[in-house]
Amino acid sequence: MQLGMIGLGRMGSDMVRRLIGGGHECVVYDVQPAAIQKLLQQGVTGASSLEDMVARLAKPRAVWLMVPAAVVDSTLAGLVPLLESGDVLIDGGNSWYQDDIRRSAALAPRQIHYVDAGTSGGVAGLDRGYCLMIGGERDVVQHLAPIFATLAPGVDAAQPTPGRKKGNSTAEQGYLHCGPIGAGHFVKMVHNGIEYGVMAAYAEGLNILRHADAGKRARDADAETTPLRNPEHYQYELDLAEVTEVWRRGSVIGSWLLDLIAATLVNDAGLKNYTGRVSDSGEGRWTLSAAIDEGVPAPILSIALSERFSSRGAADFADRVLSAMRHDFGGHVEKTADQPDTQKG
Amino acid sequence: MQLGMIGLGRMGSDMVRRLIGGGHECVVYDVQPAAIQKLLQQGVTGASSLEDMVARLAKPRAVWLMVPAAVVDSTLAGLVPLLESGDVLIDGGNSWYQDDIRRSAALAPRQIHYVDAGTSGGVAGLDRGYCLMIGGERDVVQHLAPIFATLAPGVDAAQPTPGRKKGNSTAEQGYLHCGPIGAGHFVKMVHNGIEYGVMAAYAEGLNILRHADAGKRARDADAETTPLRNPEHYQYELDLAEVTEVWRRGSVIGSWLLDLIAATLVNDAGLKNYTGRVSDSGEGRWTLSAAIDEGVPAPILSIALSERFSSRGAADFADRVLSAMRHDFGGHVEKTADQPDTQKG
Amino acid sequence: MQLGMIGLGRMGSDMVRRLIGGGHECVVYDVQPAAIQKLLQQGVTGASSLEDMVARLAKPRAVWLMVPAAVVDSTLAGLVPLLESGDVLIDGGNSWYQDDIRRSAALAPRQIHYVDAGTSGGVAGLDRGYCLMIGGERDVVQHLAPIFATLAPGVDAAQPTPGRKKGNSTAEQGYLHCGPIGAGHFVKMVHNGIEYGVMAAYAEGLNILRHADAGKRARDADAETTPLRNPEHYQYELDLAEVTEVWRRGSVIGSWLLDLIAATLVNDAGLKNYTGRVSDSGEGRWTLSAAIDEGVPAPILSIALSERFSSRGAADFADRVLSAMRHDFGGHVEKTADQPDTQKG
Amino acid sequence: MQLGMIGLGRMGSDMVRRLIGGGHECVVYDVQPAAIQKLLQQGVTGASSLEDMVARLAKPRAVWLMVPAAVVDSTLAGLVPLLESGDVLIDGGNSWYQDDIRRSAALAPRQIHYVDAGTSGGVAGLDRGYCLMIGGERDVVQHLAPIFATLAPGVDAAQPTPGRKKGNSTAEQGYLHCGPIGAGHFVKMVHNGIEYGVMAAYAEGLNILRHADAGKRARDADAETTPLRNPEHYQYELDLAEVTEVWRRGSVIGSWLLDLIAATLVNDAGLKNYTGRVSDSGEGRWTLSAAIDEGVPAPILSIALSERFSSRGAADFADRVLSAMRHDFGGHVEKTADQPDTQKG
C-alpha cells in the first residue's frame, strides 16, 4: 500500500528501503533535501514540502512520522492542517506515550486517526526487520497491517514458541496491536527500560571479569586502602572476546545484545574506542516515572539510569560531599588518582 | 573417549546421554542405584561403587563430578585415594572457584590433575548442548577436548560473529579454556551474576507492564496514600504473552530467557503456578564477593540478589523498622493489606 | 501578629498551640467543627466558615493552609475569591513545588501573595519547634518573620556551627527563606528524599544485626539453598534496644531518627506492633522525579522508594517471573515458606 | 586503672589523653618514638619496646591495641609471647570480627583473654568521648569497666530515651558489652555500614539541591540528549550552607553528620577542597558480606559501596561497554565532555 514517510534519518530511510523492497509505494519528505535525494534511486517519490507530500497521497492518507521526539509537535503543527477526515498519522519515533494520548485527543474532533508505533531494531532493522509495538483503534491498525507486516521481521525470525497456537496473533510476525492509543509507545518504553537493565547487567559482569587480575596489581598499604586479603584468588587475565563468544552458544545469557558486544570485543578488547560517557534518550526516565506512578518497584532500572548519569560526571558533587564528611569525622584525607592503587579502567 | 561420570541427577544424566550420543564411552556412578539403572539402556557401563568405577576406567583416567557443590569435598574424600598420578578430575558442578584452587593444590603432590568446568545450559542442555567455561592446565584441557566438543552446542548453534576469524578458537563451538585452575568456575560464576541481573530486568519490566492498568483501580484518598494524579494514563490491560512474543523478533532485548518466559506466559499469563519465593544457589553471592574484593561496582547484581532475599521475607524486620520510625516522627499509622489500595499481585 | 489557620489536624492544631504560646493571635477554621472546639480553650478565635475567617482577619490578611496536599486546590477554590490584593496565602503542607508555581501564577493577577513553607518536625514539633523551608517573594517572607520565628525551634535547639558568623541568617533559628516560589517545598521535598534514604540505612543495618544469629538456625541442605559456610560466625543474639542506645552517644551515626527508634525498641524489641507495610506520601516520588529531570543520580533514594513499594506486595509478580524463569531454564522448583530455612522476620 | 596502649596515631593518642584526664595510668608504645615523645608531657609512661611495656605493667596486664587492621597480627606476633595467663588484650581498631574469633581461639590455650572494642567517634572523640561496642567474656569486660567508662561520652551526652529505666545498662554511658568475642566489632561493622548509607543519602540529596538550577543551563537539542521539558521548574540557586544549617533544628534528618557537613559548607560551599575520590576502609565490604551470608537484603549499603568504587574510576570499563552496545544496536555516537550539556560538578 501507499505510505508517506516524514523523517529520513537513519531509521526512517532504512524503513523506506524495507517498505520499497516489500512492494509498497512510498512518498517521502525530510527537511534536508539531500536525505530525499539519497532515496530517489530506490524508487520512492520525493516530496518537496509537506503540502506536496499530502497532495501526492491517495485518501485516506497514511503518513508515518519518523522524527526526533522533540520535533514531533512542530512537525504536526505544519502537517495536520493539510490532512482530512479519515487520514491516519503514525508516530513511529520514540515519543512519550502520554504525548500520544494528548495528540490523539487533539486530532479526534477532526476525525484524523492516530497510531503510535514503538519501533525497535536499530541500525540492524533494515535486514532483521523491526519489532513493532502498536497502539490505536483496532480497525485503523488493521488497515495498516500490510505496512507493519513488511517492516516486521516475520515468523521465521525466531523459533516457534512451544505451546503457542500458530497463526493466533501477529506477534509471531513481529508486530502487535498492544491496545488503545499510547499502548504501543508504553510497551516500547518499558522495552527500553528492560534494555537499560540488561545492558547494565552485562556491563557489570564484564567489568568484574576484566578486573579478575586485581591480585597482580600493587596496592597501597595505608589506612585508606582496604587490603586484598587473598591476591592469589585474583590472578586471571581473561580474554573477554573469547568469553562473550563462548556464552553465545548454549548459555543461559545468550541474547542479541551479547552477540553485538562479542563482535565489538573482537577488534577492540579494551573498548579503547569509547570514553564511557553514556547518553540516555528518555525512555528509561519515562519507564521509571511510570513505575513510580504505578507504585511498582523498579530498582534495577533506577540503578541503570543513575549509572548513566554518573558516567557523565553528575555524581561528582555527591562524591565530594562523601569525601568532606569522611574528612570531618575521621580526618581521612582523599587519595589522589595517580597513586598505585589506581583502578584499571 | 572414555569418561567416568559421578552424579546422575538432572544435569549429570543428560550429559551422559549427550556423550553416548557422541560416541563416547561412559562409566557412571551415583549414590542412588536407581539413577544408574535408568541410564543402562543408553549403553553406559554402571559402576557399583567408586572403587568399581575406578577399576573400570583405563589410565590415565578421566572422572567428571556432577554433584551438588556441598558434597564435592566428601565425594573427593572417597575418590581421590583410589586415583593415581596422571588421572584427571573434572568438577562440572557449581563449585566456588576458590574451592577449585584449594582442591587443586591438595591434589598436586600426587600429580592428579584437576579441571574446573563451569557448565551452563540447564534442562535444555541435552538438546542445545552445554556452554562450557574451563579452567586448568592447558595440555590437560586439550586432552579432554573430545569430551568438551561433544557436550558443547557446536558452531552452528549461533550465527558467526562478524569480524571473527573462523576456526580461531573453540569458543565458536561453545567451550573455552578460560585460564588456569578456577578460571572456568570464575567465568561461570560471573555468567550467573549477569543472569541474575538480566532476569531481574525482565521481571521488573513485565511487572510495570502488568500494572499499566493502575488507573482503573480505586485508591484510598488519605494522607498515607499518594494519589495517582493522572489515572487516565494507566488504563492499559496488556497481554504479556503477546508482548513477550513480539519482542522475540527484531527487538533489542531478544534473548533465550525471553524465549522461555514467552513460552511460560502462553498458558499461565498470571504466573499463578508460582508464589514468588526466589531461591539463589550461591553464584550470585560469590560474584558479588568477587566484585567487592576487586573494588568494582556491582549495583545491578547487588540489587538482584537483595530482591531474592526479600522475596523470601528477609526484609520484613527492616520494613517494620521503617513503619516504626514513620509512626514515631510523624504519627503515621500503618495501613493494612486488605484496604482497597492493595496492590495487584 | 495575626494569622488565619485552615486545617486543624495533628500538624495544624499543634502549630496553632505553638503560635498562641508565642503571643500570636490565631483565627482558625477546619471542616470538622470538633477540631475548632478543641482549640478554643487555647485562646484562639474560631471561625464558622471561610467567609467568617476572612472577615475576622485584619488586612493585609495572612492565611496559613495546613491541609492534605490532595485538597489544597479545592480549599483554594473556596478561599481565594474572598481574599483581596495584598493578602498572603501560606501553604505549609506537603504540596508539590510545581503546584506552588502554578498556584502562585494563578494568584498573581489579583496581587494575592503566595508563600510555600515546607514544614518538618512531625508530632514532636509542638515542643521541639518546626524546621521551616520557605519559598516566595523576599518582602512577603520578611513580613511573616514573627510567625516563622515562633514556629521554628530557635537558636538554642542546636550547638553553634563552627565557622559560622552569628546572626548572619535565620537558618540558625530554624527557618530559612530558600528562594522564589516553590523553593521551600523543593528543599522540603529533598529533605524527605534524604529521610527515606537515612531511614532505609538504619533499617537495613538493624536487620543485619537481628540476623546475626543465622548460624544457630537449621538450614536445608538442598540445591536450592545456599549453605552457610561458617555458622560459627553468626552466633550473636544482639539486643537492638541496647545497641541503638549506645549509638546515641559519641558514634558517627547519632541522629534524631536513631533517638526515636531506640525509644521504640525499649518496649517492642521485635517490633511486633508493626506489620511492615510502609506507606509513602509522595515526596520521595517527587524527589526522584526531580533527580531524573536534572539528570542527577539518586540510587539510594530510588532503592528506598522501591523497598516501600515492595513492602506493600508490589514486587510479587516480578518475583513470580523470576521463579518461572528459574524453573524454565534450570528445572528449579520453588521452595515453600514453611520449610525450615524460613527467614526469621 | 593501669592500661598499656600500643599505637599512638590519631585515635590512640587521643584515647590516651582522655584516659589520663580521667585519672588512669597509661604505659604507651608506638613503633615511631616521636609519637611517644608527644605524649610524655601528658603524664604517661613511655615504653621503649614491647618488652619494656610488658615489664612496666602490673599483672594481670591490660593492653589495648590501636593499630591499623593490617598490622594487628604482626603486632600480636611480637606481643603475645611476652604475656602471661590472665592478661587481657583489647583490640580497639577496625578489625574484622572473624579475625577476633580466630585470634581469641589461638590465645585461649594460654589463658590470655581477648576483648574486641569497636570504637566510633573519630577525631572528635577526645572531646565528645568514644562510643564503644564491646565483645568478649563478661567478667573480663566488667574488669575493664573503668577504662570504658572514661573513654565513653557519659550519660549527659544525650537526652534520656523515653521509656528506658535509668541505670539499667552501660549503654546510657556510651559503652556496651554486646556479646561474646567478635560481637563488638560485628556491631561496629554494621554501624559503619549504616554510616555509608546515611552519608550517601545526604550526598545524593545535596546533589539534587545543587542541580536545582538545571533549567538555567543550555542543553543540546539532539537525539542523544533528553530534553528538559520544563526548565521553569529548575531555576533555584540554593545556598547549601544555609539549607543544611536550617535542617539542624527541628527537622527529621538532624544528625551529627549533618552538623559536620553544615560546618564544612560554611567556608567551602562548592566543596572545591575535594576531588570526590572516596576511599573505603573495609567495614562496608564486611557488612555486605555478612548480609550475604545471612541472606538479608542490603541494597542501600550495596549501592553506597558501589558508588565509592565508581568514584575511584572503577566503573569506567562498564560504562564503555554500555557506550559500545549503544553504538552497535543504535548507531549512537558518544558525546564528549566539553559539549554544552556538560554537568555542573
Coordinates of C-alpha atoms in Angstrom, one line a residue, chain D residues 91-342:
Chain D
D91 CA 41.7 -4.7 70.0
G92 CA 40.2 -1.2 69.7
G93 CA 40.9 -0.8 66.0
N94 CA 38.8 -1.7 62.9
S95 CA 39.4 -5.4 62.8
W96 CA 37.2 -7.8 61.1
Y97 CA 35.2 -9.6 63.7
Q98 CA 36.1 -13.0 62.2
D99 CA 39.7 -12.2 63.0
D100 CA 38.7 -11.6 66.6
I101 CA 37.2 -15.1 66.7
R102 CA 40.3 -16.6 65.2
R103 CA 42.8 -14.7 67.4
S104 CA 40.8 -15.4 70.6
A105 CA 40.8 -19.1 69.8
A106 CA 44.6 -19.0 69.3
L107 CA 45.1 -17.2 72.7
A108 CA 42.7 -19.4 74.7
P109 CA 45.1 -22.3 75.4
R110 CA 47.4 -19.8 77.1
Q111 CA 44.5 -18.3 79.0
I112 CA 45.2 -14.8 77.6
H113 CA 41.9 -13.0 77.4
Y114 CA 40.8 -11.1 74.3
V115 CA 38.3 -8.3 74.0
D116 CA 37.2 -6.6 70.8
A117 CA 36.2 -3.0 71.3
G118 CA 34.7 -1.4 68.2
T119 CA 35.3 2.4 68.6
S120 CA 33.4 5.2 67.0
G121 CA 34.0 8.8 67.4
G122 CA 36.7 9.8 65.1
V123 CA 38.7 13.0 65.5
A124 CA 36.0 14.4 67.8
G125 CA 36.3 11.6 70.3
L126 CA 38.8 13.3 72.6
D127 CA 36.1 15.9 73.4
R128 CA 32.9 14.0 72.8
G129 CA 34.0 10.7 74.0
Y130 CA 34.1 7.4 72.1
C131 CA 31.1 5.1 71.5
L132 CA 32.4 1.6 72.5
M133 CA 30.9 -1.6 71.2
I134 CA 32.5 -4.5 73.1
G135 CA 32.7 -8.3 72.6
G136 CA 34.3 -10.8 75.0
E137 CA 33.9 -12.7 78.2
R138 CA 31.5 -11.0 80.6
D139 CA 33.8 -10.8 83.6
V140 CA 36.8 -9.7 81.6
V141 CA 34.7 -6.9 80.1
Q142 CA 33.5 -5.9 83.6
H143 CA 37.0 -5.8 84.8
L144 CA 37.8 -3.2 82.2
A145 CA 34.7 -1.1 83.0
P146 CA 36.7 1.9 84.5
I147 CA 38.6 2.3 81.2
F148 CA 35.4 2.0 79.1
A149 CA 33.6 4.5 81.3
T150 CA 36.3 7.1 80.9
L151 CA 36.6 6.7 77.2
A152 CA 32.8 6.7 76.6
P153 CA 30.9 10.0 76.3
G154 CA 28.9 9.6 79.5
V155 CA 25.2 9.8 80.3
D156 CA 24.9 13.5 79.7
A157 CA 26.0 13.2 76.1
A158 CA 22.4 12.6 75.0
Q159 CA 18.9 13.2 76.3
P160 CA 17.4 10.2 78.2
T161 CA 15.5 7.9 76.0
P162 CA 11.8 8.0 76.9
G163 CA 10.6 4.7 78.4
R164 CA 14.1 3.4 79.5
K165 CA 14.7 2.6 83.1
K166 CA 17.6 4.6 84.3
G167 CA 20.8 2.9 85.3
N168 CA 19.8 -0.3 83.6
S169 CA 22.7 -0.6 81.3
T170 CA 26.0 1.0 80.4
A171 CA 24.6 1.8 77.0
E172 CA 23.4 5.0 78.5
Q173 CA 27.0 5.9 79.3
G174 CA 28.1 5.1 75.7
Y175 CA 29.7 1.7 76.0
L176 CA 28.0 -1.7 75.7
H177 CA 29.0 -5.3 76.1
C178 CA 27.3 -6.6 73.0
G179 CA 28.1 -10.3 73.4
P180 CA 30.8 -12.9 73.0
I181 CA 34.1 -12.5 71.2
G182 CA 33.6 -10.6 67.9
A183 CA 30.2 -9.1 68.9
G184 CA 31.8 -5.7 69.4
H185 CA 33.4 -5.5 66.1
F186 CA 30.3 -7.0 64.5
V187 CA 28.2 -4.2 65.8
K188 CA 30.8 -1.6 64.9
M189 CA 31.0 -3.1 61.4
V190 CA 27.2 -2.7 60.9
H191 CA 27.4 0.8 62.4
N192 CA 29.8 1.7 59.6
G193 CA 27.6 0.0 57.1
I194 CA 24.7 2.2 58.2
E195 CA 27.1 5.2 58.1
Y196 CA 27.8 4.6 54.5
G197 CA 24.1 4.6 53.7
V198 CA 23.4 7.7 55.7
M199 CA 26.2 9.5 54.2
A200 CA 25.1 8.6 50.7
A201 CA 21.6 9.7 51.4
Y202 CA 22.8 13.2 52.4
A203 CA 25.2 13.3 49.5
E204 CA 22.5 12.4 47.0
G205 CA 20.0 14.9 48.3
L206 CA 22.6 17.7 48.4
N207 CA 23.5 16.9 44.8
I208 CA 19.8 17.2 43.8
L209 CA 19.6 20.6 45.5
R210 CA 22.8 21.7 43.8
H211 CA 21.4 21.0 40.4
A212 CA 18.1 22.7 41.1
D213 CA 19.2 25.3 38.6
A214 CA 19.3 22.8 35.8
G215 CA 16.8 24.8 33.8
K216 CA 19.2 27.7 33.6
R217 CA 21.8 25.9 31.7
A218 CA 21.6 25.3 27.9
R219 CA 21.1 21.8 26.7
D220 CA 21.9 20.3 23.4
A221 CA 18.9 19.5 21.3
D222 CA 20.0 16.3 19.7
A223 CA 18.8 12.7 19.7
E224 CA 21.4 11.9 22.4
T225 CA 20.2 14.4 24.9
T226 CA 16.9 14.1 26.7
P227 CA 15.2 17.5 26.7
L228 CA 14.3 19.1 30.0
R229 CA 10.6 19.6 29.4
N230 CA 10.0 22.2 32.0
P231 CA 13.1 24.3 32.5
E232 CA 11.0 26.8 34.5
H233 CA 10.8 24.2 37.3
Y234 CA 14.6 24.1 37.8
Q235 CA 15.5 27.8 38.4
Y236 CA 16.6 27.6 42.0
E237 CA 20.0 28.6 43.2
L238 CA 20.1 27.2 46.6
D239 CA 22.6 28.0 49.3
L240 CA 23.5 24.6 50.7
A241 CA 25.3 26.0 53.8
E242 CA 22.1 27.7 54.8
V243 CA 19.9 24.7 53.9
T244 CA 22.0 22.3 55.9
E245 CA 22.0 24.8 58.8
V246 CA 18.3 25.1 58.9
W247 CA 17.9 21.4 58.8
R248 CA 19.9 21.2 62.0
R249 CA 17.0 22.5 64.0
G250 CA 13.7 20.6 64.3
S251 CA 13.9 18.7 61.0
V252 CA 13.6 14.9 60.8
I253 CA 17.0 14.5 59.4
G254 CA 19.0 16.2 62.1
S255 CA 22.2 14.3 62.9
W256 CA 25.9 14.6 63.8
L257 CA 26.9 14.0 60.2
L258 CA 24.6 16.9 59.2
D259 CA 26.3 19.1 61.8
L260 CA 29.6 18.3 60.2
I261 CA 28.6 18.9 56.6
A262 CA 26.9 22.1 57.6
A263 CA 30.2 23.3 59.1
T264 CA 32.2 22.4 56.0
L265 CA 29.8 24.1 53.6
V266 CA 30.2 27.4 55.5
N267 CA 33.6 28.1 54.1
D268 CA 33.6 25.8 51.0
A269 CA 30.1 25.9 49.6
G270 CA 31.2 24.2 46.3
L271 CA 33.4 21.6 48.2
K272 CA 36.3 22.7 46.0
N273 CA 38.8 21.3 48.5
Y274 CA 37.7 17.8 47.5
T275 CA 38.0 15.8 44.3
G276 CA 35.5 13.2 45.1
R277 CA 37.7 10.1 45.2
V278 CA 36.0 8.3 48.1
S279 CA 38.0 5.7 49.9
D280 CA 36.6 2.8 51.9
S281 CA 38.4 1.1 54.7
G282 CA 36.8 -2.3 54.8
E283 CA 33.8 -2.2 57.2
G284 CA 31.3 -1.6 54.4
R285 CA 32.6 -4.6 52.5
W286 CA 32.4 -6.8 55.6
T287 CA 28.9 -5.6 56.4
L288 CA 27.8 -6.5 52.9
S289 CA 29.5 -9.9 53.2
A290 CA 27.6 -10.5 56.5
A291 CA 24.3 -9.6 54.9
I292 CA 25.0 -12.0 52.1
D293 CA 25.9 -14.8 54.5
E294 CA 22.7 -14.1 56.5
G295 CA 20.6 -13.9 53.3
V296 CA 19.4 -10.5 54.3
P297 CA 18.8 -7.7 51.7
A298 CA 21.3 -4.8 51.9
P299 CA 20.6 -2.8 48.8
I300 CA 21.3 0.7 50.3
L301 CA 24.6 -0.4 51.6
S302 CA 25.5 -2.2 48.4
I303 CA 24.8 0.9 46.4
A304 CA 26.7 3.2 48.8
L305 CA 29.7 0.9 48.5
S306 CA 29.4 0.6 44.7
E307 CA 29.3 4.4 44.5
R308 CA 32.6 4.7 46.3
F309 CA 34.2 2.2 43.9
S310 CA 32.8 4.2 41.0
S311 CA 34.1 7.5 42.4
R312 CA 37.6 6.0 42.0
G313 CA 37.0 5.2 38.3
A314 CA 36.2 1.5 38.7
A315 CA 33.0 1.8 36.6
D316 CA 34.9 3.0 33.6
F317 CA 35.1 -0.2 31.7
A318 CA 31.4 -1.0 32.4
D319 CA 30.5 2.4 31.1
R320 CA 32.5 1.8 27.9
V321 CA 30.6 -1.5 27.4
L322 CA 27.3 0.5 27.6
S323 CA 28.6 3.0 25.0
A324 CA 29.8 0.2 22.8
M325 CA 26.4 -1.5 22.9
R326 CA 24.5 1.7 22.2
H327 CA 26.7 2.2 19.2
D328 CA 26.3 -1.3 18.0
F329 CA 22.5 -1.6 18.1
G330 CA 21.5 2.1 17.6
G331 CA 24.4 3.7 15.9
H332 CA 24.7 6.1 18.8
V333 CA 27.9 8.1 18.9
E334 CA 29.2 9.1 22.3
K335 CA 29.1 12.7 23.3
T336 CA 32.2 14.3 24.6
A337 CA 32.6 16.0 27.9
D338 CA 33.2 19.5 26.6
Q339 CA 29.8 19.9 25.0
P340 CA 27.4 22.4 26.4
D341 CA 25.3 19.9 28.3
T342 CA 28.2 19.0 30.5

